[in-house]
PDB file of C-alpha atoms and ligand atoms in Angstrom:
ATOM      1  CA  MET A   1     -26.832 125.481  79.197  1.00 85.00           C
ATOM      2  CA  LEU A   2     -25.328 123.480  82.033  1.00 95.00           C
ATOM      3  CA  SER A   3     -24.247 119.898  81.459  1.00 97.00           C
ATOM      4  CA  GLU A   4     -26.292 117.286  83.278  1.00 97.00           C
ATOM      5  CA  LYS A   5     -23.276 116.415  85.395  1.00 98.00           C
ATOM      6  CA  LEU A   6     -22.700 119.997  86.510  1.00 98.00           C
ATOM      7  CA  LEU A   7     -26.420 120.615  87.039  1.00 98.00           C
ATOM      8  CA  ASN A   8     -26.659 117.559  89.294  1.00 98.00           C
ATOM      9  CA  ALA A   9     -23.607 118.660  91.260  1.00 98.00           C
ATOM     10  CA  LEU A  10     -25.054 122.153  91.730  1.00 98.00           C
ATOM     11  CA  ASN A  11     -28.378 120.650  92.807  1.00 98.00           C
ATOM     12  CA  ASP A  12     -26.540 118.539  95.389  1.00 98.00           C
ATOM     13  CA  GLN A  13     -24.977 121.720  96.688  1.00 98.00           C
ATOM     14  CA  VAL A  14     -28.369 123.490  97.010  1.00 98.00           C
ATOM     15  CA  ASN A  15     -29.491 120.599  99.188  1.00 98.00           C
ATOM     16  CA  TYR A  16     -26.248 120.525 101.147  1.00 98.00           C
ATOM     17  CA  GLU A  17     -26.487 124.246 101.961  1.00 98.00           C
ATOM     18  CA  PHE A  18     -30.095 123.829 103.176  1.00 98.00           C
ATOM     19  CA  GLU A  19     -28.945 120.839 105.216  1.00 98.00           C
ATOM     20  CA  SER A  20     -26.163 123.004 106.680  1.00 98.00           C
ATOM     21  CA  ALA A  21     -28.787 125.521 107.829  1.00 98.00           C
ATOM     22  CA  HIS A  22     -30.628 122.672 109.529  1.00 98.00           C
ATOM     23  CA  TYR A  23     -27.405 121.497 111.242  1.00 98.00           C
ATOM     24  CA  TYR A  24     -26.629 124.999 112.505  1.00 98.00           C
ATOM     25  CA  LEU A  25     -30.116 125.416 113.925  1.00 98.00           C
ATOM     26  CA  ALA A  26     -29.533 122.218 115.897  1.00 98.00           C
ATOM     27  CA  LEU A  27     -26.304 123.763 117.252  1.00 98.00           C
ATOM     28  CA  ALA A  28     -28.276 126.902 118.158  1.00 98.00           C
ATOM     29  CA  ALA A  29     -30.822 124.797 120.015  1.00 98.00           C
ATOM     30  CA  TYR A  30     -28.079 123.046 121.990  1.00 98.00           C
ATOM     31  CA  CYS A  31     -26.531 126.412 122.988  1.00 98.00           C
ATOM     32  CA  ALA A  32     -29.928 127.862 123.937  1.00 98.00           C
ATOM     33  CA  ASP A  33     -30.496 124.830 126.149  1.00 98.00           C
ATOM     34  CA  GLN A  34     -27.167 125.595 127.889  1.00 96.00           C
ATOM     35  CA  ASP A  35     -28.368 129.188 128.529  1.00 96.00           C
ATOM     36  CA  LEU A  36     -25.771 130.455 126.080  1.00 97.00           C
ATOM     37  CA  ASP A  37     -28.134 132.740 124.209  1.00 98.00           C
ATOM     38  CA  GLY A  38     -25.400 134.674 122.411  1.00 98.00           C
ATOM     39  CA  PHE A  39     -23.867 131.480 121.016  1.00 98.00           C
ATOM     40  CA  ALA A  40     -27.389 130.420 120.020  1.00 98.00           C
ATOM     41  CA  THR A  41     -27.909 133.712 118.154  1.00 98.00           C
ATOM     42  CA  PHE A  42     -24.558 133.215 116.405  1.00 98.00           C
ATOM     43  CA  PHE A  43     -25.762 129.868 115.014  1.00 98.00           C
ATOM     44  CA  VAL A  44     -29.244 131.129 114.126  1.00 98.00           C
ATOM     45  CA  VAL A  45     -27.525 133.805 112.022  1.00 98.00           C
ATOM     46  CA  GLN A  46     -25.191 131.153 110.593  1.00 98.00           C
ATOM     47  CA  ALA A  47     -28.257 129.131 109.569  1.00 98.00           C
ATOM     48  CA  GLU A  48     -29.658 132.205 107.796  1.00 97.00           C
ATOM     49  CA  GLU A  49     -26.375 132.572 105.938  1.00 97.00           C
ATOM     50  CA  GLU A  50     -26.547 128.943 104.826  1.00 97.00           C
ATOM     51  CA  ARG A  51     -30.068 129.476 103.526  1.00 97.00           C
ATOM     52  CA  PHE A  52     -28.739 132.481 101.633  1.00 97.00           C
ATOM     53  CA  HIS A  53     -25.985 130.276 100.139  1.00 97.00           C
ATOM     54  CA  ALA A  54     -28.570 127.670  99.133  1.00 98.00           C
ATOM     55  CA  MET A  55     -30.698 130.340  97.453  1.00 97.00           C
ATOM     56  CA  LYS A  56     -27.683 131.715  95.605  1.00 97.00           C
ATOM     57  CA  PHE A  57     -27.181 128.308  93.945  1.00 98.00           C
ATOM     58  CA  TYR A  58     -30.956 127.887  93.585  1.00 98.00           C
ATOM     59  CA  ASN A  59     -31.309 131.199  91.737  1.00 98.00           C
ATOM     60  CA  TYR A  60     -28.281 130.457  89.595  1.00 98.00           C
ATOM     61  CA  ILE A  61     -29.696 127.103  88.464  1.00 98.00           C
ATOM     62  CA  ASN A  62     -32.982 128.806  87.558  1.00 97.00           C
ATOM     63  CA  GLU A  63     -31.171 131.537  85.641  1.00 97.00           C
ATOM     64  CA  MET A  64     -29.374 128.852  83.659  1.00 97.00           C
ATOM     65  CA  ASP A  65     -32.710 127.190  82.784  1.00 96.00           C
ATOM     66  CA  GLY A  66     -31.983 124.213  85.005  1.00 97.00           C
ATOM     67  CA  ARG A  67     -34.457 122.608  87.361  1.00 97.00           C
ATOM     68  CA  VAL A  68     -33.851 122.668  91.114  1.00 98.00           C
ATOM     69  CA  LEU A  69     -34.726 119.406  92.824  1.00 97.00           C
ATOM     70  CA  LEU A  70     -34.952 119.297  96.605  1.00 98.00           C
ATOM     71  CA  THR A  71     -34.339 116.132  98.574  1.00 97.00           C
ATOM     72  CA  THR A  72     -34.833 114.938 102.139  1.00 95.00           C
ATOM     73  CA  MET A  73     -32.404 116.029 104.823  1.00 94.00           C
ATOM     74  CA  LYS A  74     -30.382 113.968 107.248  1.00 93.00           C
ATOM     75  CA  GLU A  75     -31.208 114.250 110.925  1.00 96.00           C
ATOM     76  CA  PRO A  76     -28.791 116.760 112.429  1.00 97.00           C
ATOM     77  CA  LYS A  77     -26.465 115.960 115.312  1.00 97.00           C
ATOM     78  CA  ASN A  78     -28.243 117.272 118.395  1.00 97.00           C
ATOM     79  CA  GLU A  79     -26.031 116.206 121.288  1.00 97.00           C
ATOM     80  CA  PHE A  80     -22.616 117.632 122.177  1.00 97.00           C
ATOM     81  CA  ASP A  81     -20.175 117.394 125.095  1.00 96.00           C
ATOM     82  CA  SER A  82     -19.443 121.106 125.350  1.00 94.00           C
ATOM     83  CA  VAL A  83     -19.537 124.357 123.475  1.00 95.00           C
ATOM     84  CA  VAL A  84     -15.975 123.701 122.192  1.00 96.00           C
ATOM     85  CA  ASP A  85     -17.311 120.438 120.799  1.00 97.00           C
ATOM     86  CA  VAL A  86     -20.070 122.420 119.049  1.00 98.00           C
ATOM     87  CA  PHE A  87     -17.627 124.795 117.354  1.00 98.00           C
ATOM     88  CA  GLU A  88     -15.276 121.969 116.380  1.00 98.00           C
ATOM     89  CA  TYR A  89     -18.230 120.249 114.780  1.00 98.00           C
ATOM     90  CA  ALA A  90     -19.063 123.498 112.942  1.00 98.00           C
ATOM     91  CA  LEU A  91     -15.449 123.872 111.744  1.00 98.00           C
ATOM     92  CA  ASN A  92     -15.353 120.291 110.435  1.00 98.00           C
ATOM     93  CA  HIS A  93     -18.636 120.893 108.680  1.00 98.00           C
ATOM     94  CA  GLU A  94     -17.259 124.028 107.014  1.00 98.00           C
ATOM     95  CA  LYS A  95     -14.161 122.086 105.917  1.00 98.00           C
ATOM     96  CA  SER A  96     -16.433 119.563 104.211  1.00 98.00           C
ATOM     97  CA  VAL A  97     -18.297 122.426 102.492  1.00 97.00           C
ATOM     98  CA  THR A  98     -14.979 123.861 101.263  1.00 98.00           C
ATOM     99  CA  LYS A  99     -14.031 120.478  99.805  1.00 98.00           C
ATOM    100  CA  ARG A 100     -17.353 120.320  97.975  1.00 98.00           C
ATOM    101  CA  ILE A 101     -16.951 123.827  96.564  1.00 98.00           C
ATOM    102  CA  TYR A 102     -13.443 122.923  95.359  1.00 98.00           C
ATOM    103  CA  ASN A 103     -14.824 119.803  93.646  1.00 98.00           C
ATOM    104  CA  LEU A 104     -17.507 121.907  91.975  1.00 98.00           C
ATOM    105  CA  MET A 105     -14.843 124.351  90.818  1.00 98.00           C
ATOM    106  CA  ASP A 106     -12.747 121.485  89.398  1.00 98.00           C
ATOM    107  CA  LEU A 107     -15.769 120.282  87.455  1.00 98.00           C
ATOM    108  CA  ALA A 108     -16.662 123.775  86.206  1.00 98.00           C
ATOM    109  CA  ASN A 109     -13.042 124.241  85.097  1.00 98.00           C
ATOM    110  CA  GLU A 110     -13.006 120.905  83.296  1.00 98.00           C
ATOM    111  CA  GLU A 111     -16.123 121.936  81.423  1.00 98.00           C
ATOM    112  CA  ARG A 112     -14.884 125.503  80.934  1.00 97.00           C
ATOM    113  CA  GLU A 113     -18.194 126.708  82.335  1.00 98.00           C
ATOM    114  CA  HIS A 114     -17.114 130.287  82.967  1.00 97.00           C
ATOM    115  CA  ALA A 115     -20.371 131.607  84.434  1.00 97.00           C
ATOM    116  CA  THR A 116     -20.342 128.824  87.020  1.00 98.00           C
ATOM    117  CA  ILE A 117     -16.657 129.467  87.730  1.00 98.00           C
ATOM    118  CA  SER A 118     -17.543 133.087  88.464  1.00 98.00           C
ATOM    119  CA  VAL A 119     -20.330 132.111  90.910  1.00 98.00           C
ATOM    120  CA  LEU A 120     -18.063 129.592  92.633  1.00 98.00           C
ATOM    121  CA  LYS A 121     -15.318 132.176  93.139  1.00 98.00           C
ATOM    122  CA  TRP A 122     -17.623 134.002  95.553  1.00 97.00           C
ATOM    123  CA  PHE A 123     -18.095 130.773  97.503  1.00 98.00           C
ATOM    124  CA  ILE A 124     -14.363 130.080  97.663  1.00 98.00           C
ATOM    125  CA  ASP A 125     -13.752 133.462  99.318  1.00 96.00           C
ATOM    126  CA  GLU A 126     -16.750 132.925 101.588  1.00 95.00           C
ATOM    127  CA  GLN A 127     -15.368 129.577 102.791  1.00 97.00           C
ATOM    128  CA  VAL A 128     -12.093 131.210 103.862  1.00 97.00           C
ATOM    129  CA  GLU A 129     -14.134 133.508 106.133  1.00 95.00           C
ATOM    130  CA  GLU A 130     -16.370 130.710 107.408  1.00 95.00           C
ATOM    131  CA  GLU A 131     -13.436 128.546 108.476  1.00 97.00           C
ATOM    132  CA  ALA A 132     -11.518 131.496 109.944  1.00 97.00           C
ATOM    133  CA  SER A 133     -14.450 132.590 112.093  1.00 96.00           C
ATOM    134  CA  MET A 134     -14.972 129.092 113.562  1.00 97.00           C
ATOM    135  CA  LYS A 135     -11.225 128.674 114.179  1.00 98.00           C
ATOM    136  CA  SER A 136     -10.959 131.990 115.991  1.00 97.00           C
ATOM    137  CA  ILE A 137     -13.878 131.160 118.314  1.00 97.00           C
ATOM    138  CA  ILE A 138     -12.407 127.718 119.086  1.00 98.00           C
ATOM    139  CA  LYS A 139      -9.086 129.381 120.023  1.00 98.00           C
ATOM    140  CA  LYS A 140     -10.839 131.865 122.290  1.00 97.00           C
ATOM    141  CA  LEU A 141     -12.899 129.128 123.956  1.00 97.00           C
ATOM    142  CA  LYS A 142      -9.836 126.969 124.567  1.00 97.00           C
ATOM    143  CA  ARG A 143      -7.972 129.913 126.059  1.00 97.00           C
ATOM    144  CA  LEU A 144     -10.918 130.622 128.367  1.00 96.00           C
ATOM    145  CA  GLY A 145     -11.240 127.034 129.597  1.00 94.00           C
ATOM    146  CA  ASP A 146     -13.856 127.124 132.346  1.00 90.00           C
ATOM    147  CA  ASN A 147     -13.495 130.834 133.064  1.00 94.00           C
ATOM    148  CA  SER A 148     -17.236 131.494 133.339  1.00 93.00           C
ATOM    149  CA  HIS A 149     -16.878 135.283 133.251  1.00 96.00           C
ATOM    150  CA  GLY A 150     -14.893 135.028 130.006  1.00 96.00           C
ATOM    151  CA  ILE A 151     -17.470 132.667 128.500  1.00 95.00           C
ATOM    152  CA  PHE A 152     -20.186 135.127 129.504  1.00 96.00           C
ATOM    153  CA  MET A 153     -18.322 137.970 127.745  1.00 97.00           C
ATOM    154  CA  LEU A 154     -17.837 135.882 124.587  1.00 97.00           C
ATOM    155  CA  ASP A 155     -21.515 134.917 124.685  1.00 97.00           C
ATOM    156  CA  GLN A 156     -22.416 138.637 124.816  1.00 97.00           C
ATOM    157  CA  GLU A 157     -20.070 139.370 121.917  1.00 97.00           C
ATOM    158  CA  LEU A 158     -21.365 136.584 119.654  1.00 97.00           C
ATOM    159  CA  GLY A 159     -24.954 137.565 120.444  1.00 97.00           C
ATOM    160  CA  GLN A 160     -24.329 140.827 118.554  1.00 96.00           C
ATOM    161  CA  ARG A 161     -24.118 138.993 115.253  1.00 95.00           C
ATOM    162  CA  THR A 162     -26.811 139.887 112.725  1.00 95.00           C
ATOM    163  CA  PHE A 163     -27.524 138.668 109.234  1.00 93.00           C
ATOM    164  CA  THR A 164     -26.899 141.153 106.446  1.00 88.00           C
ATOM    165  CA  PRO A 165     -27.200 139.669 102.974  1.00 84.00           C
ATOM    166  CA  PRO A 166     -24.037 140.512 101.018  1.00 78.00           C
ATOM    167  CA  VAL A 167     -24.582 143.045  98.244  1.00 72.00           C
ATOM    168  CA  LYS A 168     -22.788 140.883  95.700  1.00 63.00           C
TER     169      LYS A 168
HETATM  170 MG1   MG B   1     -22.541 127.619 103.176  1.00 92.43          MG
END
């Protein structure tokens, strides 16, 4: 049985992950509008991943006999100055997710809630990947500057991304 405090914190995270999916779809829409279809695909897939994260917490709460409560979502940011701006926004968002996962882990540790600690470990590893992938794209974009051929190649590359739900 989860404590009320931990249950509420996990519920917040379900909502935050769904909200993240919503944010990433807005980034996808911005990229599509700039005719950067590969970048758009990258963020559509990212949104699917976020929904998967939300459902992982959602299923966990149900398994622990808790009740999932969904809330309203904030309006996403829709306007950006450039595609670098988009990825910097995504990186900052991921950093805020990491902070939240760490706070959840602190709480689970305080309560010695080992099952929750185990679930959160997966998310901690996942966040390392999420931040690394955004950072690497930002570096590439900055190196390219306004080299349109390079941007085109990167757009092609990112358009290859597909969503495969992790086995574990
Ligand atoms: Mg996530």
